[in-house]
Amino acid sequence: MALMRDDEIQAALGGLDGWSGGPDGITRTAELAGFPMAIEVVDQVAVIAEELDHHPDIDIRYNKVSFTCATHSEGGVTDKDIDLARRIDAVISEA
């Protein structure tokens, strides 16, 4: 899997909701209705991550959840991260 160039990443981020970052990784923080909803979103993302065998870094702070995506085996952002970010967006938008 090829690493994405910064211009490719920035173009892809334009189609995502609230994501930022660069070649080292992309990040989004979502504020949810409360702690139970934050955990529910993380649980749903965990199922997707297992299906894709591609796992984001996750930080939970009460009702705020931050996701960071990078393909560690490649040393940066790949198409796998953009795909996972889109799927995380879908989960958050349904929450």
mmCIF file with all atom_site columns, C-alpha atoms in Angstrom:
data_model
loop_
_atom_site.group_PDB
_atom_site.id
_atom_site.type_symbol
_atom_site.label_atom_id
_atom_site.label_alt_id
_atom_site.label_comp_id
_atom_site.label_asym_id
_atom_site.label_entity_id
_atom_site.label_seq_id
_atom_site.pdbx_PDB_ins_code
_atom_site.Cartn_x
_atom_site.Cartn_y
_atom_site.Cartn_z
_atom_site.occupancy
_atom_site.B_iso_or_equiv
_atom_site.pdbx_formal_charge
_atom_site.auth_seq_id
_atom_site.auth_comp_id
_atom_site.auth_asym_id
_atom_site.auth_atom_id
_atom_site.pdbx_PDB_model_num
ATOM 1  C CA . MET A 1 1  ? 0.000   0.000  0.000  1.00 0.00 ? 1  MET A CA 1
ATOM 2  C CA . ALA A 1 2  ? 1.429   3.352  -1.027 1.00 0.00 ? 2  ALA A CA 1
ATOM 3  C CA . LEU A 1 3  ? 1.735   6.342  1.259  1.00 0.00 ? 3  LEU A CA 1
ATOM 4  C CA . MET A 1 4  ? -0.362  9.320  0.211  1.00 0.00 ? 4  MET A CA 1
ATOM 5  C CA . ARG A 1 5  ? 1.313   12.636 -0.565 1.00 0.00 ? 5  ARG A CA 1
ATOM 6  C CA . ASP A 1 6  ? 0.287   15.652 1.499  1.00 0.00 ? 6  ASP A CA 1
ATOM 7  C CA . ASP A 1 7  ? -1.669  17.193 -1.389 1.00 0.00 ? 7  ASP A CA 1
ATOM 8  C CA . GLU A 1 8  ? -3.606  13.929 -1.835 1.00 0.00 ? 8  GLU A CA 1
ATOM 9  C CA . ILE A 1 9  ? -4.353  13.817 1.880  1.00 0.00 ? 9  ILE A CA 1
ATOM 10 C CA . GLN A 1 10 ? -5.542  17.431 1.932  1.00 0.00 ? 10 GLN A CA 1
ATOM 11 C CA . ALA A 1 11 ? -7.813  16.774 -1.060 1.00 0.00 ? 11 ALA A CA 1
ATOM 12 C CA . ALA A 1 12 ? -9.268  13.683 0.647  1.00 0.00 ? 12 ALA A CA 1
ATOM 13 C CA . LEU A 1 13 ? -9.787  15.589 3.915  1.00 0.00 ? 13 LEU A CA 1
ATOM 14 C CA . GLY A 1 14 ? -11.974 18.040 1.994  1.00 0.00 ? 14 GLY A CA 1
ATOM 15 C CA . GLY A 1 15 ? -14.536 15.267 1.600  1.00 0.00 ? 15 GLY A CA 1
ATOM 16 C CA . LEU A 1 16 ? -14.469 14.269 5.267  1.00 0.00 ? 16 LEU A CA 1
ATOM 17 C CA . ASP A 1 17 ? -16.227 15.876 8.226  1.00 0.00 ? 17 ASP A CA 1
ATOM 18 C CA . GLY A 1 18 ? -13.939 17.566 10.743 1.00 0.00 ? 18 GLY A CA 1
ATOM 19 C CA . TRP A 1 19 ? -10.742 15.683 9.931  1.00 0.00 ? 19 TRP A CA 1
ATOM 20 C CA . SER A 1 20 ? -7.327  17.339 9.834  1.00 0.00 ? 20 SER A CA 1
ATOM 21 C CA . GLY A 1 21 ? -3.739  16.234 9.623  1.00 0.00 ? 21 GLY A CA 1
ATOM 22 C CA . GLY A 1 22 ? -1.035  15.373 7.183  1.00 0.00 ? 22 GLY A CA 1
ATOM 23 C CA . PRO A 1 23 ? 1.326   12.596 6.107  1.00 0.00 ? 23 PRO A CA 1
ATOM 24 C CA . ASP A 1 24 ? 1.868   11.298 9.669  1.00 0.00 ? 24 ASP A CA 1
ATOM 25 C CA . GLY A 1 25 ? -1.836  10.806 10.451 1.00 0.00 ? 25 GLY A CA 1
ATOM 26 C CA . ILE A 1 26 ? -5.332  12.250 10.300 1.00 0.00 ? 26 ILE A CA 1
ATOM 27 C CA . THR A 1 27 ? -7.494  13.097 13.320 1.00 0.00 ? 27 THR A CA 1
ATOM 28 C CA . ARG A 1 28 ? -11.092 13.939 14.143 1.00 0.00 ? 28 ARG A CA 1
ATOM 29 C CA . THR A 1 29 ? -12.690 14.769 17.490 1.00 0.00 ? 29 THR A CA 1
ATOM 30 C CA . ALA A 1 30 ? -16.435 14.321 17.875 1.00 0.00 ? 30 ALA A CA 1
ATOM 31 C CA . GLU A 1 31 ? -18.556 15.679 20.711 1.00 0.00 ? 31 GLU A CA 1
ATOM 32 C CA . LEU A 1 32 ? -21.424 13.323 21.444 1.00 0.00 ? 32 LEU A CA 1
ATOM 33 C CA . ALA A 1 33 ? -24.560 13.512 23.614 1.00 0.00 ? 33 ALA A CA 1
ATOM 34 C CA . GLY A 1 34 ? -22.865 11.926 26.630 1.00 0.00 ? 34 GLY A CA 1
ATOM 35 C CA . PHE A 1 35 ? -20.500 9.230  27.825 1.00 0.00 ? 35 PHE A CA 1
ATOM 36 C CA . PRO A 1 36 ? -22.790 6.301  26.928 1.00 0.00 ? 36 PRO A CA 1
ATOM 37 C CA . MET A 1 37 ? -23.111 7.583  23.350 1.00 0.00 ? 37 MET A CA 1
ATOM 38 C CA . ALA A 1 38 ? -19.335 8.068  23.130 1.00 0.00 ? 38 ALA A CA 1
ATOM 39 C CA . ILE A 1 39 ? -18.819 4.438  24.154 1.00 0.00 ? 39 ILE A CA 1
ATOM 40 C CA . GLU A 1 40 ? -21.487 3.268  21.693 1.00 0.00 ? 40 GLU A CA 1
ATOM 41 C CA . VAL A 1 41 ? -19.704 5.063  18.845 1.00 0.00 ? 41 VAL A CA 1
ATOM 42 C CA . VAL A 1 42 ? -16.367 3.542  19.880 1.00 0.00 ? 42 VAL A CA 1
ATOM 43 C CA . ASP A 1 43 ? -17.971 0.083  20.013 1.00 0.00 ? 43 ASP A CA 1
ATOM 44 C CA . GLN A 1 44 ? -19.332 0.492  16.481 1.00 0.00 ? 44 GLN A CA 1
ATOM 45 C CA . VAL A 1 45 ? -15.985 1.742  15.181 1.00 0.00 ? 45 VAL A CA 1
ATOM 46 C CA . ALA A 1 46 ? -14.280 -1.234 16.852 1.00 0.00 ? 46 ALA A CA 1
ATOM 47 C CA . VAL A 1 47 ? -16.437 -3.643 14.840 1.00 0.00 ? 47 VAL A CA 1
ATOM 48 C CA . ILE A 1 48 ? -15.590 -1.833 11.594 1.00 0.00 ? 48 ILE A CA 1
ATOM 49 C CA . ALA A 1 49 ? -11.882 -1.731 12.477 1.00 0.00 ? 49 ALA A CA 1
ATOM 50 C CA . GLU A 1 50 ? -11.865 -5.475 13.102 1.00 0.00 ? 50 GLU A CA 1
ATOM 51 C CA . GLU A 1 51 ? -13.611 -6.128 9.776  1.00 0.00 ? 51 GLU A CA 1
ATOM 52 C CA . LEU A 1 52 ? -11.018 -3.996 7.970  1.00 0.00 ? 52 LEU A CA 1
ATOM 53 C CA . ASP A 1 53 ? -8.104  -5.221 10.107 1.00 0.00 ? 53 ASP A CA 1
ATOM 54 C CA . HIS A 1 54 ? -7.168  -1.549 10.409 1.00 0.00 ? 54 HIS A CA 1
ATOM 55 C CA . HIS A 1 55 ? -7.405  0.123  13.809 1.00 0.00 ? 55 HIS A CA 1
ATOM 56 C CA . PRO A 1 56 ? -7.474  3.805  14.737 1.00 0.00 ? 56 PRO A CA 1
ATOM 57 C CA . ASP A 1 57 ? -5.974  5.272  17.884 1.00 0.00 ? 57 ASP A CA 1
ATOM 58 C CA . ILE A 1 58 ? -8.891  6.305  20.106 1.00 0.00 ? 58 ILE A CA 1
ATOM 59 C CA . ASP A 1 59 ? -9.022  8.758  23.007 1.00 0.00 ? 59 ASP A CA 1
ATOM 60 C CA . ILE A 1 60 ? -12.215 9.112  25.062 1.00 0.00 ? 60 ILE A CA 1
ATOM 61 C CA . ARG A 1 61 ? -12.784 12.161 27.295 1.00 0.00 ? 61 ARG A CA 1
ATOM 62 C CA . TYR A 1 62 ? -16.324 11.924 28.703 1.00 0.00 ? 62 TYR A CA 1
ATOM 63 C CA . ASN A 1 63 ? -18.445 12.856 25.658 1.00 0.00 ? 63 ASN A CA 1
ATOM 64 C CA . LYS A 1 64 ? -15.543 13.690 23.317 1.00 0.00 ? 64 LYS A CA 1
ATOM 65 C CA . VAL A 1 65 ? -13.915 10.978 21.259 1.00 0.00 ? 65 VAL A CA 1
ATOM 66 C CA . SER A 1 66 ? -10.808 11.538 19.147 1.00 0.00 ? 66 SER A CA 1
ATOM 67 C CA . PHE A 1 67 ? -9.842  9.170  16.355 1.00 0.00 ? 67 PHE A CA 1
ATOM 68 C CA . THR A 1 68 ? -6.417  9.175  14.731 1.00 0.00 ? 68 THR A CA 1
ATOM 69 C CA . CYS A 1 69 ? -5.777  7.106  11.634 1.00 0.00 ? 69 CYS A CA 1
ATOM 70 C CA . ALA A 1 70 ? -2.385  6.163  10.208 1.00 0.00 ? 70 ALA A CA 1
ATOM 71 C CA . THR A 1 71 ? -1.091  2.988  8.625  1.00 0.00 ? 71 THR A CA 1
ATOM 72 C CA . HIS A 1 72 ? 1.701   2.220  11.058 1.00 0.00 ? 72 HIS A CA 1
ATOM 73 C CA . SER A 1 73 ? 3.176   -0.564 8.922  1.00 0.00 ? 73 SER A CA 1
ATOM 74 C CA . GLU A 1 74 ? 3.639   1.959  6.083  1.00 0.00 ? 74 GLU A CA 1
ATOM 75 C CA . GLY A 1 75 ? 4.698   4.886  8.267  1.00 0.00 ? 75 GLY A CA 1
ATOM 76 C CA . GLY A 1 76 ? 1.896   7.304  7.379  1.00 0.00 ? 76 GLY A CA 1
ATOM 77 C CA . VAL A 1 77 ? -1.466  7.858  5.738  1.00 0.00 ? 77 VAL A CA 1
ATOM 78 C CA . THR A 1 78 ? -2.729  5.489  3.046  1.00 0.00 ? 78 THR A CA 1
ATOM 79 C CA . ASP A 1 79 ? -6.057  4.913  1.304  1.00 0.00 ? 79 ASP A CA 1
ATOM 80 C CA . LYS A 1 80 ? -6.941  2.560  4.173  1.00 0.00 ? 80 LYS A CA 1
ATOM 81 C CA . ASP A 1 81 ? -6.981  5.526  6.552  1.00 0.00 ? 81 ASP A CA 1
ATOM 82 C CA . ILE A 1 82 ? -9.231  7.611  4.322  1.00 0.00 ? 82 ILE A CA 1
ATOM 83 C CA . ASP A 1 83 ? -11.646 4.680  3.982  1.00 0.00 ? 83 ASP A CA 1
ATOM 84 C CA . LEU A 1 84 ? -11.693 4.152  7.752  1.00 0.00 ? 84 LEU A CA 1
ATOM 85 C CA . ALA A 1 85 ? -12.238 7.886  8.323  1.00 0.00 ? 85 ALA A CA 1
ATOM 86 C CA . ARG A 1 86 ? -15.276 7.812  5.993  1.00 0.00 ? 86 ARG A CA 1
ATOM 87 C CA . ARG A 1 87 ? -16.697 4.895  7.918  1.00 0.00 ? 87 ARG A CA 1
ATOM 88 C CA . ILE A 1 88 ? -16.080 6.640  11.250 1.00 0.00 ? 88 ILE A CA 1
ATOM 89 C CA . ASP A 1 89 ? -17.892 9.713  9.857  1.00 0.00 ? 89 ASP A CA 1
ATOM 90 C CA . ALA A 1 90 ? -20.895 7.535  9.013  1.00 0.00 ? 90 ALA A CA 1
ATOM 91 C CA . VAL A 1 91 ? -21.026 6.111  12.540 1.00 0.00 ? 91 VAL A CA 1
ATOM 92 C CA . ILE A 1 92 ? -20.760 9.557  14.110 1.00 0.00 ? 92 ILE A CA 1
ATOM 93 C CA . SER A 1 93 ? -23.438 11.028 11.840 1.00 0.00 ? 93 SER A CA 1
ATOM 94 C CA . GLU A 1 94 ? -25.855 8.276  12.885 1.00 0.00 ? 94 GLU A CA 1
ATOM 95 C CA . ALA A 1 95 ? -25.161 8.791  16.614 1.00 0.00 ? 95 ALA A CA 1
#
